[in-house]
């Protein structure tokens, strides 16, 4: 079937939202990152600066592109790259810097841009946690040379896995188009069928109270190759899987189109949920985020530090309360062999501490204020605030 007319409509919707950047539709967010990096045409082994609090699929995309990930610590108040880290030796001579907007909290763009401008270093945005957030009036996703977004189940809007690359520089967009034209596979009939079945299962079974069970089942089936999972075992070890560079399947494009039509509602909902958690956390005995503008942010998840993360997560599973574990490690998930990706323990102390302490609360369209209220009550009963 010819996907192109449908794909074009989806791309044009995204391009219109972001005001002129060029969009490409790929199998996952990490693949979008990979294509963007390839399109930069950097010399092999060039160092790419990442926040040491990210998904391992980002440094693995960097390595697949023949480049070298290096890490700077986060600001513990925002979970984003601390601009102070840019003046450390680790940042010297980097070829690009990735900013992440963790949980949907925009990074300190003014300071990072000053540094990047002074050193002539391109900025790349990891927008897998953010859609519709503005920083100093500008939309996240349009701040750097390119940005990549994820349509994975837990991301701002779901395409049932899937990724979007948004390029803000015409020459780099041309070379991204060329990489895709030359090398990308299309998903194939079996893969497309599985993806479609998974989308249907997600619609039928996923809710805040089944989130824990659904995630366990999905991971279990993934181990036996019965679903298309987020990451394969080889990928966790840093080996590029076959068919990595693939484009988006038709069912995913269709789902993305449906989501983008209702994107304003999604953004409003997330903003309202964020404001609710923000206002109510102190009464539940926890610290809200240090900075929150009056108009709020459409956060992907609201992060909260607890002194007993493992206990809270275990109780949440038993109680069927949706509470997230991002990030379990500086290179999420727990169990990633971080040294394979150039991360040594102690490199990013704030990120390591955040990995031990932070749980996160859902803001997506399937949670409402009454679920959020129950989640806060649950947290007040089971969680302990950090010192
Ligand atoms: C989920 C995520 C990604 C990767 O997205 P995929 O679509 O799963 O490849 C990248 N960066 C961050 C911060 C993420 O949370």
Tab-separated table of C-alpha atoms and ligand atoms in Angstrom:
chain	number	residue	atom	x	y	z
A	1	UNK	CA	0.000	0.000	0.000
A	2	UNK	CA	1.271	3.488	-0.774
A	3	UNK	CA	1.780	5.271	2.529
A	4	UNK	CA	3.036	8.459	0.996
A	5	UNK	CA	-0.192	10.534	0.819
A	6	UNK	CA	-1.042	9.724	4.447
A	7	UNK	CA	2.561	10.288	5.554
A	8	UNK	CA	2.629	13.616	3.766
A	9	UNK	CA	-0.493	14.799	5.570
A	10	UNK	CA	0.976	13.855	8.952
A	11	UNK	CA	4.315	15.483	8.154
A	12	UNK	CA	2.556	18.649	7.025
A	13	UNK	CA	0.514	18.779	10.240
A	14	UNK	CA	3.716	18.538	12.268
A	15	UNK	CA	5.537	21.049	10.081
A	16	UNK	CA	2.641	23.475	10.466
A	17	UNK	CA	2.641	23.024	14.252
A	18	UNK	CA	6.339	23.810	14.463
A	19	UNK	CA	6.196	26.592	11.893
A	20	UNK	CA	8.336	25.550	8.990
A	21	UNK	CA	10.813	22.883	10.069
A	22	UNK	CA	11.042	19.760	7.895
A	23	UNK	CA	9.689	16.562	9.326
A	24	UNK	CA	10.589	12.882	8.752
A	25	UNK	CA	8.678	9.857	10.067
A	26	UNK	CA	10.704	6.967	11.452
A	27	UNK	CA	10.356	3.760	13.430
A	28	UNK	CA	11.369	5.257	16.788
A	29	UNK	CA	12.631	8.419	18.458
A	30	UNK	CA	16.129	6.949	18.675
A	31	UNK	CA	16.108	6.325	14.912
A	32	UNK	CA	15.187	9.964	14.339
A	33	UNK	CA	18.157	10.921	16.533
A	34	UNK	CA	20.396	8.575	14.531
A	35	UNK	CA	19.299	10.004	11.168
A	36	UNK	CA	19.728	13.581	12.407
A	37	UNK	CA	23.246	12.811	13.613
A	38	UNK	CA	24.165	11.118	10.338
A	39	UNK	CA	22.849	14.158	8.473
A	40	UNK	CA	25.238	16.445	10.377
A	41	UNK	CA	28.129	14.718	8.582
A	42	UNK	CA	30.522	14.988	11.538
A	43	UNK	CA	33.984	13.406	11.478
A	44	UNK	CA	33.998	9.853	12.935
A	45	UNK	CA	34.353	9.645	16.740
A	46	UNK	CA	33.294	13.286	17.222
A	47	UNK	CA	32.163	13.791	20.812
A	48	UNK	CA	28.490	14.516	21.454
A	49	UNK	CA	27.601	15.973	24.850
A	50	UNK	CA	24.530	14.425	26.483
A	51	UNK	CA	22.911	15.023	29.849
A	52	UNK	CA	23.894	12.085	32.082
A	53	UNK	CA	20.219	11.406	32.774
A	54	UNK	CA	18.666	9.947	29.674
A	55	UNK	CA	17.519	6.776	27.931
A	56	UNK	CA	20.350	4.492	26.836
A	57	UNK	CA	18.880	4.552	23.332
A	58	UNK	CA	20.223	8.091	22.885
A	59	UNK	CA	23.916	7.265	23.461
A	60	UNK	CA	23.419	4.069	21.462
A	61	UNK	CA	22.126	6.115	18.506
A	62	UNK	CA	25.208	8.327	18.896
A	63	UNK	CA	27.465	5.266	18.757
A	64	UNK	CA	25.644	3.685	15.803
A	65	UNK	CA	26.316	6.956	13.966
A	66	UNK	CA	30.042	6.424	14.601
A	67	UNK	CA	30.240	9.177	17.228
A	68	UNK	CA	31.230	9.237	20.906
A	69	UNK	CA	28.794	10.126	23.704
A	70	UNK	CA	30.135	12.106	26.670
A	71	UNK	CA	28.122	13.182	29.691
A	72	UNK	CA	27.551	16.290	31.779
A	73	UNK	CA	25.519	16.371	34.971
A	74	UNK	CA	22.016	17.734	35.431
A	75	UNK	CA	20.705	20.565	37.549
A	76	UNK	CA	18.932	18.711	40.387
A	77	UNK	CA	16.101	21.278	40.354
A	78	UNK	CA	15.183	20.849	36.671
A	79	UNK	CA	16.649	17.420	35.745
A	80	UNK	CA	18.123	19.117	32.678
A	81	UNK	CA	21.669	19.711	31.519
A	82	UNK	CA	23.247	22.134	33.983
A	83	UNK	CA	24.781	24.963	31.920
A	84	UNK	CA	27.605	25.104	34.504
A	85	UNK	CA	28.738	21.695	33.190
A	86	UNK	CA	29.501	23.273	29.831
A	87	UNK	CA	32.523	25.007	31.306
A	88	UNK	CA	33.988	21.724	32.538
A	89	UNK	CA	36.797	19.932	30.645
A	90	UNK	CA	34.331	17.258	29.433
A	91	UNK	CA	32.627	19.811	27.163
A	92	UNK	CA	35.818	21.003	25.488
A	93	UNK	CA	35.849	20.317	21.783
A	94	UNK	CA	32.433	18.641	21.586
A	95	UNK	CA	30.869	18.607	18.112
A	96	UNK	CA	27.263	19.000	19.318
A	97	UNK	CA	25.265	19.241	22.521
A	98	UNK	CA	21.958	17.478	23.181
A	99	UNK	CA	19.396	19.202	25.403
A	100	UNK	CA	16.520	17.116	26.654
A	101	UNK	CA	13.657	19.002	28.385
A	102	UNK	CA	13.320	16.147	30.862
A	103	UNK	CA	9.735	15.280	31.909
A	104	UNK	CA	8.732	18.219	29.709
A	105	UNK	CA	10.539	20.802	31.851
A	106	UNK	CA	12.270	23.143	29.413
A	107	UNK	CA	16.024	23.445	29.846
A	108	UNK	CA	17.864	26.671	30.576
A	109	UNK	CA	18.048	27.489	26.901
A	110	UNK	CA	19.358	31.062	27.173
A	111	UNK	CA	22.501	29.976	29.042
A	112	UNK	CA	23.087	26.942	26.823
A	113	UNK	CA	22.589	28.989	23.681
A	114	UNK	CA	25.093	31.605	24.884
A	115	UNK	CA	27.684	28.906	25.365
A	116	UNK	CA	26.853	27.102	22.119
A	117	UNK	CA	26.964	30.366	20.167
A	118	UNK	CA	30.311	31.353	21.663
A	119	UNK	CA	31.821	27.942	20.833
A	120	UNK	CA	30.022	27.449	17.529
A	121	UNK	CA	28.524	24.137	18.688
A	122	UNK	CA	25.173	23.020	17.215
A	123	UNK	CA	22.326	22.249	19.609
A	124	UNK	CA	20.208	19.117	19.207
A	125	UNK	CA	16.927	18.762	21.085
A	126	UNK	CA	15.691	15.533	22.546
A	127	UNK	CA	11.958	16.320	22.540
A	128	UNK	CA	10.847	12.822	23.521
A	129	UNK	CA	9.330	14.292	26.708
A	130	UNK	CA	7.882	17.477	25.371
A	131	UNK	CA	5.342	18.647	22.858
A	132	UNK	CA	4.000	22.180	22.913
A	133	UNK	CA	6.217	23.637	25.639
A	134	UNK	CA	7.606	27.088	24.983
A	135	UNK	CA	10.794	28.592	26.279
A	136	UNK	CA	11.114	32.362	26.009
A	137	UNK	CA	8.233	32.301	23.556
A	138	UNK	CA	9.839	29.720	21.254
A	139	UNK	CA	8.540	26.186	20.833
A	140	UNK	CA	10.744	23.377	22.060
A	141	UNK	CA	11.674	21.454	18.942
A	142	UNK	CA	12.597	24.592	16.990
A	143	UNK	CA	15.512	25.697	19.155
A	144	UNK	CA	18.373	23.737	17.604
A	145	UNK	CA	19.527	22.296	14.278
A	146	UNK	CA	17.228	19.328	14.694
A	147	UNK	CA	15.021	17.693	17.276
A	148	UNK	CA	13.743	14.183	17.681
A	149	UNK	CA	10.460	13.037	19.181
A	150	UNK	CA	9.068	9.692	20.198
A	151	UNK	CA	5.626	8.202	19.651
A	152	UNK	CA	6.275	5.394	22.133
A	153	UNK	CA	3.413	4.413	24.456
A	154	UNK	CA	4.421	6.727	27.280
A	155	UNK	CA	5.365	9.775	25.281
A	156	UNK	CA	3.450	13.047	24.674
A	157	UNK	CA	1.310	11.440	22.010
A	158	UNK	CA	1.276	7.837	21.000
A	159	UNK	CA	1.863	6.435	17.538
A	160	UNK	CA	2.373	2.969	19.054
A	161	UNK	CA	6.170	3.263	18.960
A	162	UNK	CA	7.320	5.572	16.182
A	163	UNK	CA	9.559	8.603	15.963
A	164	UNK	CA	9.656	11.994	14.344
A	165	UNK	CA	12.677	13.970	13.189
A	166	UNK	CA	12.259	17.714	12.866
A	167	UNK	CA	15.048	19.526	11.026
A	168	UNK	CA	15.412	23.285	11.234
A	169	UNK	CA	18.251	23.696	8.739
A	170	UNK	CA	17.510	23.174	5.013
A	171	UNK	CA	20.910	21.670	4.123
A	172	UNK	CA	20.745	19.201	7.022
A	173	UNK	CA	17.159	18.347	6.058
A	174	UNK	CA	18.339	17.513	2.532
A	175	UNK	CA	21.030	15.224	3.836
A	176	UNK	CA	18.575	13.546	6.272
A	177	UNK	CA	16.252	12.918	3.324
A	178	UNK	CA	19.147	11.354	1.453
A	179	UNK	CA	20.131	9.033	4.332
A	180	UNK	CA	16.514	7.867	4.574
A	181	UNK	CA	16.137	7.460	0.815
A	182	UNK	CA	19.356	5.456	0.551
A	183	UNK	CA	19.192	3.302	3.668
A	184	UNK	CA	15.816	3.161	5.388
A	185	UNK	CA	13.671	0.030	5.210
A	186	UNK	CA	9.892	0.102	5.382
A	187	UNK	CA	8.359	-1.858	8.243
A	188	UNK	CA	7.141	-4.878	6.251
A	189	UNK	CA	3.835	-6.744	6.438
A	190	UNK	CA	4.406	-8.819	9.592
A	191	UNK	CA	5.843	-5.935	11.546
A	192	UNK	CA	2.988	-3.668	10.485
A	193	UNK	CA	0.447	-6.278	11.522
A	194	UNK	CA	2.040	-6.670	14.961
A	195	UNK	CA	2.212	-2.913	15.441
A	196	UNK	CA	-1.455	-2.650	14.584
A	197	UNK	CA	-2.425	-5.418	16.982
A	198	UNK	CA	-0.428	-3.725	19.712
A	199	UNK	CA	-2.178	-0.416	19.142
A	200	UNK	CA	-5.540	-2.155	19.466
A	201	UNK	CA	-4.450	-3.949	22.645
A	202	UNK	CA	-3.225	-0.664	24.068
A	203	UNK	CA	-6.576	1.025	23.399
A	204	UNK	CA	-8.498	-1.841	24.946
A	205	UNK	CA	-6.432	-2.618	28.018
A	206	UNK	CA	-4.274	0.304	29.024
A	207	UNK	CA	-5.521	2.459	31.890
A	208	UNK	CA	-3.858	3.899	34.998
A	209	UNK	CA	-4.951	0.866	37.032
A	210	UNK	CA	-3.613	-1.678	34.512
A	211	UNK	CA	-0.402	0.215	33.685
A	212	UNK	CA	1.771	-1.995	35.913
A	213	UNK	CA	0.380	-5.295	34.682
A	214	UNK	CA	0.328	-4.144	31.064
A	215	UNK	CA	3.993	-3.138	31.267
A	216	UNK	CA	4.999	-6.484	32.829
A	217	UNK	CA	3.097	-8.444	30.196
A	218	UNK	CA	4.557	-6.367	27.366
A	219	UNK	CA	8.105	-6.908	28.637
A	220	UNK	CA	7.456	-10.616	29.080
A	221	UNK	CA	6.128	-11.030	25.533
A	222	UNK	CA	9.007	-8.954	24.215
A	223	UNK	CA	11.507	-11.396	25.729
A	224	UNK	CA	10.054	-14.120	23.542
A	225	UNK	CA	9.866	-11.918	20.468
A	226	UNK	CA	6.056	-11.981	20.496
A	227	UNK	CA	5.601	-8.229	20.399
A	228	UNK	CA	7.610	-5.375	19.001
A	229	UNK	CA	9.194	-3.947	22.081
A	230	UNK	CA	10.919	-0.728	22.882
A	231	UNK	CA	14.427	-2.221	23.053
A	232	UNK	CA	15.772	-5.656	22.192
A	233	UNK	CA	18.396	-7.371	24.350
A	234	UNK	CA	21.127	-6.833	21.761
A	235	UNK	CA	20.271	-3.151	21.754
A	236	UNK	CA	20.759	-2.943	25.522
A	237	UNK	CA	24.285	-4.234	24.897
A	238	UNK	CA	24.963	-1.583	22.276
A	239	UNK	CA	24.610	-3.738	19.150
A	240	UNK	CA	22.647	-2.156	16.291
A	241	UNK	CA	19.640	-4.385	15.567
A	242	UNK	CA	18.724	-5.422	12.053
A	243	UNK	CA	16.125	-3.129	10.512
A	244	UNK	CA	16.944	-0.342	13.002
A	245	UNK	CA	16.722	2.353	10.355
A	246	UNK	CA	13.082	1.903	9.359
A	247	UNK	CA	10.281	4.273	8.572
A	248	UNK	CA	6.922	4.547	10.309
A	249	UNK	CA	4.201	2.012	9.557
A	250	UNK	CA	0.850	3.051	8.096
A	251	UNK	CA	-1.127	2.296	11.272
A	252	UNK	CA	1.293	4.454	13.233
A	253	UNK	CA	0.974	7.337	10.820
A	254	UNK	CA	-2.800	7.069	11.009
A	255	UNK	CA	-2.650	7.062	14.810
A	256	UNK	CA	-0.278	10.023	14.815
A	257	UNK	CA	-2.621	11.983	12.581
A	258	UNK	CA	-5.510	11.314	14.914
A	259	UNK	CA	-3.420	12.451	17.889
A	260	UNK	CA	-2.176	15.618	16.225
A	261	UNK	CA	-5.706	16.734	15.378
A	262	UNK	CA	-6.474	16.689	19.120
A	263	UNK	CA	-3.112	17.992	20.221
A	264	UNK	CA	-4.467	21.193	21.798
A	265	UNK	CA	-6.692	19.128	24.079
A	266	UNK	CA	-3.721	16.909	24.999
A	267	UNK	CA	-1.559	19.939	25.840
A	268	UNK	CA	-4.344	21.589	27.885
A	269	UNK	CA	-4.969	18.378	29.786
A	270	UNK	CA	-1.306	17.868	30.636
A	271	UNK	CA	-1.011	21.483	31.728
A	272	UNK	CA	-4.032	21.142	34.018
A	273	UNK	CA	-2.738	17.890	35.521
A	274	UNK	CA	0.685	19.476	36.050
A	275	UNK	CA	-0.884	22.441	37.826
A	276	UNK	CA	-2.953	20.127	39.987
A	277	UNK	CA	0.061	18.105	41.162
A	278	UNK	CA	2.070	21.259	41.595
A	279	UNK	CA	-0.534	22.870	43.841
A	280	UNK	CA	-1.334	19.748	45.870
A	281	UNK	CA	2.052	18.111	46.447
A	282	UNK	CA	3.001	20.223	49.489
A	283	UNK	CA	-0.164	19.160	51.344
A	284	UNK	CA	0.727	15.524	50.574
A	285	UNK	CA	4.143	16.160	52.168
A	286	UNK	CA	6.336	16.416	49.065
A	287	UNK	CA	8.319	19.113	47.344
A	288	UNK	CA	6.888	20.508	44.107
A	289	UNK	CA	9.218	21.620	41.309
A	290	UNK	CA	11.234	24.699	42.187
A	291	UNK	CA	10.234	26.663	39.085
A	292	UNK	CA	6.793	26.710	37.541
A	293	UNK	CA	5.414	29.614	35.526
A	294	UNK	CA	1.840	30.668	36.376
A	295	UNK	CA	0.601	29.389	33.024
A	296	UNK	CA	2.208	25.998	33.841
A	297	UNK	CA	3.875	23.488	31.538
A	298	UNK	CA	2.329	20.522	29.718
A	299	UNK	CA	4.608	18.094	31.549
A	300	UNK	CA	4.873	14.523	30.329
A	301	UNK	CA	5.244	13.273	33.903
A	302	UNK	CA	5.487	15.207	37.157
A	303	UNK	CA	8.709	14.226	38.969
A	304	UNK	CA	8.735	13.807	42.754
A	305	UNK	CA	11.671	12.873	44.972
A	306	UNK	CA	11.062	10.220	47.610
A	307	UNK	CA	13.435	8.625	50.118
A	308	UNK	CA	11.980	5.141	49.490
A	309	UNK	CA	11.627	4.820	45.712
A	310	UNK	CA	11.706	0.995	45.556
A	311	UNK	CA	9.055	0.709	48.262
A	312	UNK	CA	6.758	3.245	46.615
A	313	UNK	CA	7.028	1.555	43.220
A	314	UNK	CA	6.364	-1.902	44.685
A	315	UNK	CA	3.343	-0.630	46.630
A	316	UNK	CA	2.055	1.161	43.528
A	317	UNK	CA	2.163	-2.089	41.554
A	318	UNK	CA	0.284	-3.930	44.271
A	319	UNK	CA	-2.227	-1.112	44.634
A	320	UNK	CA	-2.611	-0.685	40.855
A	321	UNK	CA	-1.645	2.946	41.022
A	322	UNK	CA	0.219	4.305	38.012
A	323	UNK	CA	3.510	5.745	39.205
A	324	UNK	CA	6.513	5.866	36.882
A	325	UNK	CA	10.152	4.942	37.563
A	326	UNK	CA	11.988	7.222	35.076
A	327	UNK	CA	14.877	7.268	35.187
A	328	UNK	CA	16.142	4.172	36.971
A	329	UNK	CA	19.743	4.952	36.078
A	330	UNK	CA	21.744	7.762	34.445
A	331	UNK	CA	21.349	5.710	31.250
A	332	UNK	CA	17.874	4.242	31.700
A	333	UNK	CA	16.872	1.449	32.228
A	334	UNK	CA	18.522	-0.212	35.200
A	335	UNK	CA	20.728	-3.018	33.929
A	336	UNK	CA	22.156	-1.028	31.008
A	337	UNK	CA	25.887	-1.720	30.860
A	338	UNK	CA	26.622	1.957	31.109
A	339	UNK	CA	30.369	1.569	30.608
A	340	UNK	CA	29.615	0.237	27.090
A	341	UNK	CA	28.267	3.719	26.397
A	342	UNK	CA	31.142	5.593	28.003
A	343	UNK	CA	29.440	6.303	31.337
A	344	UNK	CA	31.485	5.602	34.446
A	345	UNK	CA	29.895	5.632	37.924
A	346	UNK	CA	30.418	8.966	39.625
A	347	UNK	CA	30.465	10.963	36.390
A	348	UNK	CA	27.110	12.644	37.099
A	349	UNK	CA	26.363	12.590	40.840
A	350	UNK	CA	23.148	14.620	40.606
A	351	UNK	CA	21.811	12.265	37.935
A	352	UNK	CA	22.719	9.233	40.031
A	353	UNK	CA	20.948	10.670	43.042
A	354	UNK	CA	17.880	11.566	40.953
A	355	UNK	CA	17.819	7.989	39.622
A	356	UNK	CA	17.614	6.708	43.207
A	357	UNK	CA	14.978	9.220	44.341
A	358	UNK	CA	12.680	10.317	41.543
A	359	UNK	CA	9.338	8.752	40.805
A	360	UNK	CA	6.876	10.403	38.454
A	361	UNK	CA	3.160	10.988	38.222
A	362	UNK	CA	1.141	10.647	35.000
A	363	UNK	CA	-0.479	13.590	33.194
A	364	UNK	CA	-1.774	11.760	30.081
A	365	UNK	CA	-5.318	11.775	28.716
A	366	UNK	CA	-6.284	8.573	30.515
A	367	UNK	CA	-5.804	10.136	33.978
A	368	UNK	CA	-8.236	12.645	35.403
A	369	UNK	CA	-8.247	14.820	38.509
A	370	UNK	CA	-9.879	12.180	40.687
A	371	UNK	CA	-7.218	9.582	39.740
A	372	UNK	CA	-4.561	12.208	40.383
A	373	UNK	CA	-6.053	12.955	43.804
A	374	UNK	CA	-5.993	9.248	44.675
A	375	UNK	CA	-2.404	9.008	43.466
A	376	UNK	CA	-1.409	11.854	45.782
A	377	UNK	CA	-3.193	10.216	48.720
A	378	UNK	CA	-1.395	6.988	47.909
A	379	UNK	CA	1.912	8.833	47.806
A	380	UNK	CA	1.191	10.503	51.153
A	381	UNK	CA	0.577	7.058	52.696
A	382	UNK	CA	3.495	5.156	51.142
A	383	UNK	CA	6.166	7.691	50.280
A	384	UNK	CA	8.687	9.444	52.466
A	385	UNK	CA	9.902	12.880	51.496
A	386	UNK	CA	13.656	13.213	50.935
A	387	UNK	CA	15.664	15.064	53.615
B	1	LIG	C1	11.781	7.493	25.123
B	1	LIG	C2	12.960	8.357	25.009
B	1	LIG	C3	13.775	8.320	23.877
B	1	LIG	C4	13.631	7.330	22.743
B	1	LIG	O1	12.408	7.168	22.201
B	1	LIG	P1	12.087	5.825	21.359
B	1	LIG	O2	10.936	6.202	20.516
B	1	LIG	O3	11.763	4.780	22.388
B	1	LIG	O4	13.303	5.482	20.594
B	1	LIG	C5	14.821	9.223	23.806
B	1	LIG	N1	15.062	10.107	24.805
B	1	LIG	C6	14.314	10.146	25.912
B	1	LIG	C7	14.643	11.145	26.953
B	1	LIG	C8	13.254	9.274	26.064
B	1	LIG	O5	12.540	9.292	27.189
